[in-house]
């Protein structure tokens, strides 16, 4: 079962699990995901799509659960912040309850946002984070932190088989064109010939992982021995400044857009980069797709959308 399976990452994960020979139940309330993302899978007899909001209990029979359901970009998770926390927290309780009843293995799609605005670079899993509990991003950051707590309490209390994956910035085809995330924003602006909006002076850095690399690692984490719980960072440690990213996209799209600078939003981290030492050790994994190649594939997708 993949909750949030018709979203950006979820749809790629469903595809991958089907290709690996699994039966896949995709559960989604279509808040940010869409049927279009999985329409090509509907004719596969091993694929099932169910409209359901995970803040309510669900009774199905499955043996592995990937819990991805949650709006993931600030514009989406701040649209209804109470529902965001409910999805993370009540959603986790419902998914964990299901896993407990079925003795199923369960993986949580956590996030680098659990580190908040970090004082440590790159961030290892042992870093406890610097998160504002009362800011506009808190519904997401604290919701995800509480979900991790629940996973580890179910593991300690009920010996549930859990896996917690902390995902860093991931991009690729089927990202939302208007979700305000930097990669989709810049590509859409470049393709439309609009100004490229940079918040701050563009010297803040980010690392970007291509979706196929992330899915490879996620499936790898699910297959680790039961003793392995994580949390485990998955992302691409190569850092780029936001300005470099904008310039890269301008080159690849051959756009004439100009750079426009705006003030930084609240709680925006200045730098974020995963320490992927654990993923290398445990999974023998590291990202293989260069930013240029990943951006080209993503730009092709957005061109098609336009
Ligand atoms: N993409 C990234 O860079 C990134 C980084 C860190 C963490 N994550 C995590 O990965 C997961 C997937 O992210 P994504 O980028 O694919 O985002 P997305 O918005 O495309 O996918 C989330 C999916 O969850 C669904 N959903 C939301 N609330 C739901 C609910 N209450 N019940 C059922 N379905 C619900 C949405 O409709 C959507 O299909 C999220 O949990 C997100 O926090 C993503």
mmCIF file of C-alpha atoms and ligand atoms in Angstrom:
data_model
loop_
_atom_site.group_PDB
_atom_site.id
_atom_site.type_symbol
_atom_site.label_atom_id
_atom_site.label_comp_id
_atom_site.label_asym_id
_atom_site.label_seq_id
_atom_site.Cartn_x
_atom_site.Cartn_y
_atom_site.Cartn_z
ATOM 1 C CA UNK A 1 0.000 0.000 0.000
ATOM 2 C CA UNK A 2 1.217 3.468 -0.877
ATOM 3 C CA UNK A 3 -0.619 6.293 0.901
ATOM 4 C CA UNK A 4 -0.236 9.503 -1.083
ATOM 5 C CA UNK A 5 0.340 7.233 -4.079
ATOM 6 C CA UNK A 6 -1.093 9.599 -6.658
ATOM 7 C CA UNK A 7 1.273 12.426 -5.695
ATOM 8 C CA UNK A 8 4.636 13.265 -7.204
ATOM 9 C CA UNK A 9 6.817 10.743 -5.348
ATOM 10 C CA UNK A 10 3.992 8.273 -4.701
ATOM 11 C CA UNK A 11 3.192 7.807 -8.384
ATOM 12 C CA UNK A 12 6.840 6.990 -9.167
ATOM 13 C CA UNK A 13 6.912 4.589 -6.221
ATOM 14 C CA UNK A 14 3.726 2.810 -7.423
ATOM 15 C CA UNK A 15 5.297 2.417 -10.873
ATOM 16 C CA UNK A 16 8.486 1.000 -9.395
ATOM 17 C CA UNK A 17 6.665 -1.461 -7.101
ATOM 18 C CA UNK A 18 4.542 -2.729 -10.007
ATOM 19 C CA UNK A 19 7.680 -3.148 -12.121
ATOM 20 C CA UNK A 20 9.171 -5.196 -9.256
ATOM 21 C CA UNK A 21 6.165 -7.560 -9.427
ATOM 22 C CA UNK A 22 4.127 -6.311 -6.428
ATOM 23 C CA UNK A 23 0.390 -5.797 -6.153
ATOM 24 C CA UNK A 24 -0.074 -2.122 -5.345
ATOM 25 C CA UNK A 25 -2.917 -0.394 -3.513
ATOM 26 C CA UNK A 26 -2.687 3.374 -3.963
ATOM 27 C CA UNK A 27 -4.612 5.355 -1.335
ATOM 28 C CA UNK A 28 -5.044 9.087 -1.823
ATOM 29 C CA UNK A 29 -7.571 11.842 -1.153
ATOM 30 C CA UNK A 30 -6.319 13.840 -4.195
ATOM 31 C CA UNK A 31 -5.600 16.933 -2.101
ATOM 32 C CA UNK A 32 -2.403 17.649 -4.025
ATOM 33 C CA UNK A 33 -2.114 14.436 -6.027
ATOM 34 C CA UNK A 34 -4.153 13.703 -9.116
ATOM 35 C CA UNK A 35 -5.627 10.733 -10.915
ATOM 36 C CA UNK A 36 -3.690 11.856 -13.981
ATOM 37 C CA UNK A 37 -0.431 10.893 -12.204
ATOM 38 C CA UNK A 38 -1.509 7.239 -12.040
ATOM 39 C CA UNK A 39 -3.965 7.073 -14.970
ATOM 40 C CA UNK A 40 -1.456 5.031 -16.976
ATOM 41 C CA UNK A 41 -1.378 2.403 -14.206
ATOM 42 C CA UNK A 42 -5.144 1.884 -13.967
ATOM 43 C CA UNK A 43 -5.245 -0.770 -16.674
ATOM 44 C CA UNK A 44 -2.702 -2.890 -14.798
ATOM 45 C CA UNK A 45 -4.615 -5.680 -12.965
ATOM 46 C CA UNK A 46 -2.016 -5.503 -10.170
ATOM 47 C CA UNK A 47 -2.835 -1.845 -9.446
ATOM 48 C CA UNK A 48 -5.769 -0.513 -7.411
ATOM 49 C CA UNK A 49 -6.657 3.111 -6.670
ATOM 50 C CA UNK A 50 -8.728 4.062 -3.622
ATOM 51 C CA UNK A 51 -9.962 7.530 -2.686
ATOM 52 C CA UNK A 52 -9.474 7.833 1.061
ATOM 53 C CA UNK A 53 -8.308 10.428 3.589
ATOM 54 C CA UNK A 54 -5.799 8.807 5.959
ATOM 55 C CA UNK A 55 -6.917 10.978 8.875
ATOM 56 C CA UNK A 56 -9.727 8.373 9.028
ATOM 57 C CA UNK A 57 -9.059 4.689 9.780
ATOM 58 C CA UNK A 58 -8.806 2.278 6.879
ATOM 59 C CA UNK A 59 -9.383 -1.482 6.797
ATOM 60 C CA UNK A 60 -7.533 -3.268 4.015
ATOM 61 C CA UNK A 61 -5.212 -6.277 3.795
ATOM 62 C CA UNK A 62 -1.643 -5.434 2.821
ATOM 63 C CA UNK A 63 1.829 -6.552 3.890
ATOM 64 C CA UNK A 64 3.905 -3.418 3.372
ATOM 65 C CA UNK A 65 2.870 0.196 3.880
ATOM 66 C CA UNK A 66 4.660 3.226 2.470
ATOM 67 C CA UNK A 67 3.194 6.292 4.201
ATOM 68 C CA UNK A 68 3.691 9.242 1.859
ATOM 69 C CA UNK A 69 0.365 11.018 2.288
ATOM 70 C CA UNK A 70 0.965 14.658 3.251
ATOM 71 C CA UNK A 71 1.074 17.912 1.325
ATOM 72 C CA UNK A 72 4.761 18.638 0.921
ATOM 73 C CA UNK A 73 5.308 22.191 -0.274
ATOM 74 C CA UNK A 74 4.708 25.351 1.801
ATOM 75 C CA UNK A 75 1.877 26.663 -0.412
ATOM 76 C CA UNK A 76 0.042 23.375 -0.032
ATOM 77 C CA UNK A 77 0.756 22.573 3.604
ATOM 78 C CA UNK A 78 0.008 26.135 4.746
ATOM 79 C CA UNK A 79 -3.317 26.217 2.863
ATOM 80 C CA UNK A 80 -4.983 24.271 5.705
ATOM 81 C CA UNK A 81 -2.340 23.917 8.419
ATOM 82 C CA UNK A 82 -4.643 22.112 10.849
ATOM 83 C CA UNK A 83 -5.378 19.447 8.245
ATOM 84 C CA UNK A 84 -1.614 19.188 7.580
ATOM 85 C CA UNK A 85 -0.904 18.323 11.211
ATOM 86 C CA UNK A 86 -3.889 15.965 11.239
ATOM 87 C CA UNK A 87 -2.592 14.193 8.144
ATOM 88 C CA UNK A 88 0.865 13.770 9.673
ATOM 89 C CA UNK A 89 -0.253 12.819 13.167
ATOM 90 C CA UNK A 90 -3.717 11.195 12.913
ATOM 91 C CA UNK A 91 -2.612 9.787 9.562
ATOM 92 C CA UNK A 92 0.460 8.180 11.149
ATOM 93 C CA UNK A 93 -1.666 6.755 13.987
ATOM 94 C CA UNK A 94 -4.088 5.219 11.482
ATOM 95 C CA UNK A 95 -1.321 3.800 9.308
ATOM 96 C CA UNK A 96 0.559 2.438 12.335
ATOM 97 C CA UNK A 97 -2.672 0.940 13.698
ATOM 98 C CA UNK A 98 -3.212 -0.794 10.379
ATOM 99 C CA UNK A 99 0.384 -2.079 10.346
ATOM 100 C CA UNK A 100 -0.026 -3.339 13.911
ATOM 101 C CA UNK A 101 -3.218 -5.260 13.097
ATOM 102 C CA UNK A 102 -1.667 -6.776 9.960
ATOM 103 C CA UNK A 103 1.866 -7.222 11.377
ATOM 104 C CA UNK A 104 2.923 -5.336 8.236
ATOM 105 C CA UNK A 105 6.178 -3.503 7.666
ATOM 106 C CA UNK A 106 5.714 0.261 7.496
ATOM 107 C CA UNK A 107 7.874 3.053 6.070
ATOM 108 C CA UNK A 108 7.413 6.729 6.881
ATOM 109 C CA UNK A 109 8.285 9.425 4.339
ATOM 110 C CA UNK A 110 9.791 11.931 6.752
ATOM 111 C CA UNK A 111 11.666 15.019 5.734
ATOM 112 C CA UNK A 112 14.813 17.074 6.123
ATOM 113 C CA UNK A 113 12.452 19.706 7.577
ATOM 114 C CA UNK A 114 12.702 17.823 10.891
ATOM 115 C CA UNK A 115 16.149 19.493 11.152
ATOM 116 C CA UNK A 116 14.539 22.947 10.857
ATOM 117 C CA UNK A 117 17.039 25.740 10.245
ATOM 118 C CA UNK A 118 20.139 23.685 11.122
ATOM 119 C CA UNK A 119 23.362 24.860 12.806
ATOM 120 C CA UNK A 120 25.192 21.742 11.564
ATOM 121 C CA UNK A 121 26.223 21.100 7.948
ATOM 122 C CA UNK A 122 25.751 18.616 6.447
ATOM 123 C CA UNK A 123 23.017 17.165 8.687
ATOM 124 C CA UNK A 124 23.633 13.648 10.042
ATOM 125 C CA UNK A 125 20.697 11.615 11.384
ATOM 126 C CA UNK A 126 21.983 12.214 14.934
ATOM 127 C CA UNK A 127 21.416 15.979 14.651
ATOM 128 C CA UNK A 128 18.280 16.791 16.649
ATOM 129 C CA UNK A 129 17.266 19.878 14.718
ATOM 130 C CA UNK A 130 16.337 23.500 15.347
ATOM 131 C CA UNK A 131 12.647 23.826 14.676
ATOM 132 C CA UNK A 132 10.290 26.674 15.467
ATOM 133 C CA UNK A 133 7.168 25.158 17.072
ATOM 134 C CA UNK A 134 4.930 28.203 16.478
ATOM 135 C CA UNK A 135 5.789 29.463 12.987
ATOM 136 C CA UNK A 136 3.963 29.092 9.676
ATOM 137 C CA UNK A 137 6.053 26.033 8.729
ATOM 138 C CA UNK A 138 5.488 24.303 12.068
ATOM 139 C CA UNK A 139 2.351 22.409 10.981
ATOM 140 C CA UNK A 140 4.559 20.470 8.581
ATOM 141 C CA UNK A 141 7.858 20.334 10.498
ATOM 142 C CA UNK A 142 6.375 19.484 13.879
ATOM 143 C CA UNK A 143 3.742 17.208 12.336
ATOM 144 C CA UNK A 144 6.502 15.193 10.684
ATOM 145 C CA UNK A 145 8.546 15.175 13.897
ATOM 146 C CA UNK A 146 5.540 13.876 15.851
ATOM 147 C CA UNK A 147 4.970 11.204 13.172
ATOM 148 C CA UNK A 148 8.571 10.035 13.699
ATOM 149 C CA UNK A 149 7.929 9.899 17.457
ATOM 150 C CA UNK A 150 4.843 7.751 16.869
ATOM 151 C CA UNK A 151 6.771 5.394 14.592
ATOM 152 C CA UNK A 152 9.467 4.894 17.213
ATOM 153 C CA UNK A 153 6.927 4.466 20.021
ATOM 154 C CA UNK A 154 5.082 1.772 18.018
ATOM 155 C CA UNK A 155 8.459 0.132 17.451
ATOM 156 C CA UNK A 156 9.409 0.298 21.159
ATOM 157 C CA UNK A 157 5.952 -0.510 22.523
ATOM 158 C CA UNK A 158 4.571 -2.958 19.934
ATOM 159 C CA UNK A 159 7.753 -4.204 18.206
ATOM 160 C CA UNK A 160 6.368 -3.001 14.896
ATOM 161 C CA UNK A 161 8.748 -3.241 11.937
ATOM 162 C CA UNK A 162 9.329 0.410 11.041
ATOM 163 C CA UNK A 163 11.536 2.348 8.613
ATOM 164 C CA UNK A 164 11.877 6.132 8.799
ATOM 165 C CA UNK A 165 13.320 7.872 5.742
ATOM 166 C CA UNK A 166 14.242 11.563 5.906
ATOM 167 C CA UNK A 167 13.834 12.864 2.384
ATOM 168 C CA UNK A 168 15.737 15.924 1.200
ATOM 169 C CA UNK A 169 14.612 18.133 -1.715
ATOM 170 C CA UNK A 170 13.586 15.854 -4.567
ATOM 171 C CA UNK A 171 12.532 16.902 -8.044
ATOM 172 C CA UNK A 172 11.442 15.365 -11.309
ATOM 173 C CA UNK A 173 8.489 14.841 -13.643
ATOM 174 C CA UNK A 174 5.020 15.074 -12.009
ATOM 175 C CA UNK A 175 6.054 17.734 -9.536
ATOM 176 C CA UNK A 176 3.253 20.267 -9.271
ATOM 177 C CA UNK A 177 3.842 23.164 -11.646
ATOM 178 C CA UNK A 178 2.472 25.694 -9.117
ATOM 179 C CA UNK A 179 3.621 24.358 -5.777
ATOM 180 C CA UNK A 180 6.058 27.201 -5.149
ATOM 181 C CA UNK A 181 9.026 24.840 -4.859
ATOM 182 C CA UNK A 182 12.202 26.246 -6.268
ATOM 183 C CA UNK A 183 12.785 23.785 -9.130
ATOM 184 C CA UNK A 184 9.211 23.843 -10.467
ATOM 185 C CA UNK A 185 8.964 27.619 -9.934
ATOM 186 C CA UNK A 186 12.128 28.391 -11.846
ATOM 187 C CA UNK A 187 11.323 26.011 -14.717
ATOM 188 C CA UNK A 188 7.776 27.343 -15.134
ATOM 189 C CA UNK A 189 8.976 30.951 -14.994
ATOM 190 C CA UNK A 190 11.769 30.244 -17.497
ATOM 191 C CA UNK A 191 9.424 28.448 -19.902
ATOM 192 C CA UNK A 192 6.864 31.260 -19.703
ATOM 193 C CA UNK A 193 9.546 33.927 -20.122
ATOM 194 C CA UNK A 194 8.614 35.467 -16.740
ATOM 195 C CA UNK A 195 11.112 36.865 -14.209
ATOM 196 C CA UNK A 196 12.785 34.154 -12.112
ATOM 197 C CA UNK A 197 11.979 34.990 -8.476
ATOM 198 C CA UNK A 198 14.856 34.501 -6.097
ATOM 199 C CA UNK A 199 14.116 34.953 -2.387
ATOM 200 C CA UNK A 200 17.057 36.597 -0.611
ATOM 201 C CA UNK A 201 20.281 37.188 -2.514
ATOM 202 C CA UNK A 202 20.414 33.681 -4.017
ATOM 203 C CA UNK A 203 23.508 32.634 -2.049
ATOM 204 C CA UNK A 204 21.511 30.217 0.146
ATOM 205 C CA UNK A 205 22.244 26.658 -0.934
ATOM 206 C CA UNK A 206 20.122 23.589 -1.567
ATOM 207 C CA UNK A 207 20.798 20.059 -2.732
ATOM 208 C CA UNK A 208 18.508 18.391 -5.255
ATOM 209 C CA UNK A 209 17.875 14.673 -5.643
ATOM 210 C CA UNK A 210 16.325 13.276 -8.814
ATOM 211 C CA UNK A 211 13.183 11.232 -8.155
ATOM 212 C CA UNK A 212 14.502 7.921 -9.597
ATOM 213 C CA UNK A 213 17.460 8.009 -7.210
ATOM 214 C CA UNK A 214 15.145 8.632 -4.272
ATOM 215 C CA UNK A 215 12.745 5.807 -5.168
ATOM 216 C CA UNK A 216 15.657 3.372 -5.544
ATOM 217 C CA UNK A 217 16.753 4.224 -1.994
ATOM 218 C CA UNK A 218 13.216 4.055 -0.561
ATOM 219 C CA UNK A 219 12.635 0.564 -1.920
ATOM 220 C CA UNK A 220 16.095 -0.359 -0.625
ATOM 221 C CA UNK A 221 15.253 0.868 2.871
ATOM 222 C CA UNK A 222 12.003 -1.157 2.926
ATOM 223 C CA UNK A 223 14.077 -4.269 2.086
ATOM 224 C CA UNK A 224 16.587 -3.795 4.943
ATOM 225 C CA UNK A 225 16.601 -6.355 7.792
ATOM 226 C CA UNK A 226 13.933 -5.870 10.490
ATOM 227 C CA UNK A 227 16.510 -4.552 12.993
ATOM 228 C CA UNK A 228 17.093 -1.511 10.803
ATOM 229 C CA UNK A 229 14.634 1.278 11.606
ATOM 230 C CA UNK A 230 16.409 4.438 10.497
ATOM 231 C CA UNK A 231 15.994 7.358 10.622
ATOM 232 C CA UNK A 232 18.010 7.480 7.419
ATOM 233 C CA UNK A 233 18.749 10.514 5.252
ATOM 234 C CA UNK A 234 18.107 10.190 1.532
ATOM 235 C CA UNK A 235 19.076 13.013 -0.768
ATOM 236 C CA UNK A 236 21.788 14.345 -2.972
ATOM 237 C CA UNK A 237 24.650 15.940 -1.043
ATOM 238 C CA UNK A 238 25.871 18.044 -3.973
ATOM 239 C CA UNK A 239 25.135 21.680 -3.089
ATOM 240 C CA UNK A 240 24.172 24.469 -5.442
ATOM 241 C CA UNK A 241 23.305 28.057 -4.663
ATOM 242 C CA UNK A 242 19.800 29.092 -5.663
ATOM 243 C CA UNK A 243 21.367 31.501 -8.111
ATOM 244 C CA UNK A 244 23.353 28.678 -9.748
ATOM 245 C CA UNK A 245 20.171 26.649 -10.073
ATOM 246 C CA UNK A 246 18.390 29.567 -11.753
ATOM 247 C CA UNK A 247 21.257 30.075 -14.184
ATOM 248 C CA UNK A 248 21.366 26.339 -14.984
ATOM 249 C CA UNK A 249 17.648 26.332 -15.792
ATOM 250 C CA UNK A 250 17.948 29.487 -17.907
ATOM 251 C CA UNK A 251 20.648 27.781 -19.980
ATOM 252 C CA UNK A 252 18.749 24.508 -20.421
ATOM 253 C CA UNK A 253 15.470 26.196 -21.369
ATOM 254 C CA UNK A 254 17.223 28.828 -23.530
ATOM 255 C CA UNK A 255 14.971 31.320 -21.795
ATOM 256 C CA UNK A 256 15.384 35.090 -21.815
ATOM 257 C CA UNK A 257 13.861 35.485 -18.337
ATOM 258 C CA UNK A 258 15.613 37.852 -15.912
ATOM 259 C CA UNK A 259 16.432 37.222 -12.233
ATOM 260 C CA UNK A 260 14.224 39.148 -9.740
ATOM 261 C CA UNK A 261 15.192 39.296 -6.050
ATOM 262 C CA UNK A 262 12.579 39.318 -3.209
ATOM 263 C CA UNK A 263 12.820 39.200 0.628
ATOM 264 C CA UNK A 264 13.309 35.781 2.280
ATOM 265 C CA UNK A 265 10.161 34.218 3.820
ATOM 266 C CA UNK A 266 10.023 33.363 7.566
ATOM 267 C CA UNK A 267 12.042 30.368 8.811
ATOM 268 C CA UNK A 268 13.581 29.692 5.402
ATOM 269 C CA UNK A 269 16.766 27.683 6.069
ATOM 270 C CA UNK A 270 19.969 29.205 4.640
ATOM 271 C CA UNK A 271 21.604 25.917 3.854
ATOM 272 C CA UNK A 272 20.537 22.308 3.801
ATOM 273 C CA UNK A 273 22.550 19.290 2.748
ATOM 274 C CA UNK A 274 22.198 15.624 3.694
ATOM 275 C CA UNK A 275 24.937 13.571 5.238
ATOM 276 C CA UNK A 276 24.287 10.297 3.370
ATOM 277 C CA UNK A 277 27.013 8.249 5.079
ATOM 278 C CA UNK A 278 24.420 5.930 6.633
ATOM 279 C CA UNK A 279 22.640 5.324 3.289
ATOM 280 C CA UNK A 280 25.994 4.503 1.704
ATOM 281 C CA UNK A 281 26.843 2.044 4.501
ATOM 282 C CA UNK A 282 23.463 0.370 4.878
ATOM 283 C CA UNK A 283 22.190 0.396 1.289
ATOM 284 C CA UNK A 284 25.378 0.865 -0.720
ATOM 285 C CA UNK A 285 23.393 3.710 -2.266
ATOM 286 C CA UNK A 286 24.344 7.103 -3.551
ATOM 287 C CA UNK A 287 22.643 9.276 -6.172
ATOM 288 C CA UNK A 288 23.605 8.664 -9.785
ATOM 289 C CA UNK A 289 21.682 11.278 -11.776
ATOM 290 C CA UNK A 290 23.443 14.597 -12.312
ATOM 291 C CA UNK A 291 21.500 17.821 -11.865
ATOM 292 C CA UNK A 292 21.777 18.708 -15.570
ATOM 293 C CA UNK A 293 20.294 15.384 -16.690
ATOM 294 C CA UNK A 294 17.526 15.445 -14.094
ATOM 295 C CA UNK A 295 16.632 19.023 -14.960
ATOM 296 C CA UNK A 296 16.433 18.168 -18.663
ATOM 297 C CA UNK A 297 13.947 15.363 -17.969
ATOM 298 C CA UNK A 298 11.926 17.619 -15.685
ATOM 299 C CA UNK A 299 11.917 20.494 -18.178
ATOM 300 C CA UNK A 300 10.677 18.078 -20.881
ATOM 301 C CA UNK A 301 7.768 17.121 -18.583
ATOM 302 C CA UNK A 302 6.838 20.751 -17.846
ATOM 303 C CA UNK A 303 7.064 21.683 -21.528
ATOM 304 C CA UNK A 304 4.578 18.888 -22.220
ATOM 305 C CA UNK A 305 2.264 20.278 -19.502
ATOM 306 C CA UNK A 306 2.356 23.783 -20.992
HETATM 307 N N1 LIG B 1 9.312 15.955 -2.759
HETATM 308 C C1 LIG B 1 10.164 16.248 -1.803
HETATM 309 O O1 LIG B 1 11.167 16.917 -2.059
HETATM 310 C C2 LIG B 1 9.943 15.767 -0.399
HETATM 311 C C3 LIG B 1 10.909 16.108 0.570
HETATM 312 C C4 LIG B 1 10.727 15.668 1.861
HETATM 313 C C5 LIG B 1 9.651 14.871 2.201
HETATM 314 N N2 LIG B 1 8.725 14.544 1.263
HETATM 315 C C6 LIG B 1 7.576 13.731 1.693
HETATM 316 O O2 LIG B 1 7.250 12.757 0.714
HETATM 317 C C7 LIG B 1 5.845 12.583 0.676
HETATM 318 C C8 LIG B 1 5.352 12.777 -0.763
HETATM 319 O O3 LIG B 1 5.672 14.082 -1.182
HETATM 320 P P1 LIG B 1 5.419 14.594 -2.675
HETATM 321 O O4 LIG B 1 6.518 15.521 -3.003
HETATM 322 O O5 LIG B 1 5.142 13.441 -3.544
HETATM 323 O O6 LIG B 1 4.122 15.496 -2.450
HETATM 324 P P2 LIG B 1 2.675 15.406 -3.126
HETATM 325 O O7 LIG B 1 1.871 16.529 -2.592
HETATM 326 O O8 LIG B 1 2.813 15.286 -4.604
HETATM 327 O O9 LIG B 1 2.130 14.025 -2.583
HETATM 328 C C9 LIG B 1 1.410 13.880 -1.398
HETATM 329 C C10 LIG B 1 0.203 13.031 -1.677
HETATM 330 O O10 LIG B 1 -0.519 12.822 -0.470
HETATM 331 C C11 LIG B 1 -1.892 13.009 -0.726
HETATM 332 N N3 LIG B 1 -2.538 13.379 0.546
HETATM 333 C C12 LIG B 1 -2.402 14.530 1.254
HETATM 334 N N4 LIG B 1 -3.146 14.474 2.369
HETATM 335 C C13 LIG B 1 -3.759 13.262 2.368
HETATM 336 C C14 LIG B 1 -4.658 12.615 3.257
HETATM 337 N N5 LIG B 1 -5.080 13.205 4.379
HETATM 338 N N6 LIG B 1 -5.111 11.374 2.928
HETATM 339 C C15 LIG B 1 -4.703 10.760 1.787
HETATM 340 N N7 LIG B 1 -3.851 11.319 0.919
HETATM 341 C C16 LIG B 1 -3.377 12.556 1.209
HETATM 342 C C17 LIG B 1 -1.953 14.086 -1.766
HETATM 343 O O11 LIG B 1 -3.177 14.129 -2.466
HETATM 344 C C18 LIG B 1 -0.767 13.701 -2.660
HETATM 345 O O12 LIG B 1 -1.146 12.790 -3.664
HETATM 346 C C19 LIG B 1 5.239 13.583 1.654
HETATM 347 O O13 LIG B 1 4.952 12.913 2.852
HETATM 348 C C20 LIG B 1 6.341 14.588 1.855
HETATM 349 O O14 LIG B 1 6.279 15.169 3.128
HETATM 350 C C21 LIG B 1 8.852 14.987 -0.019
#
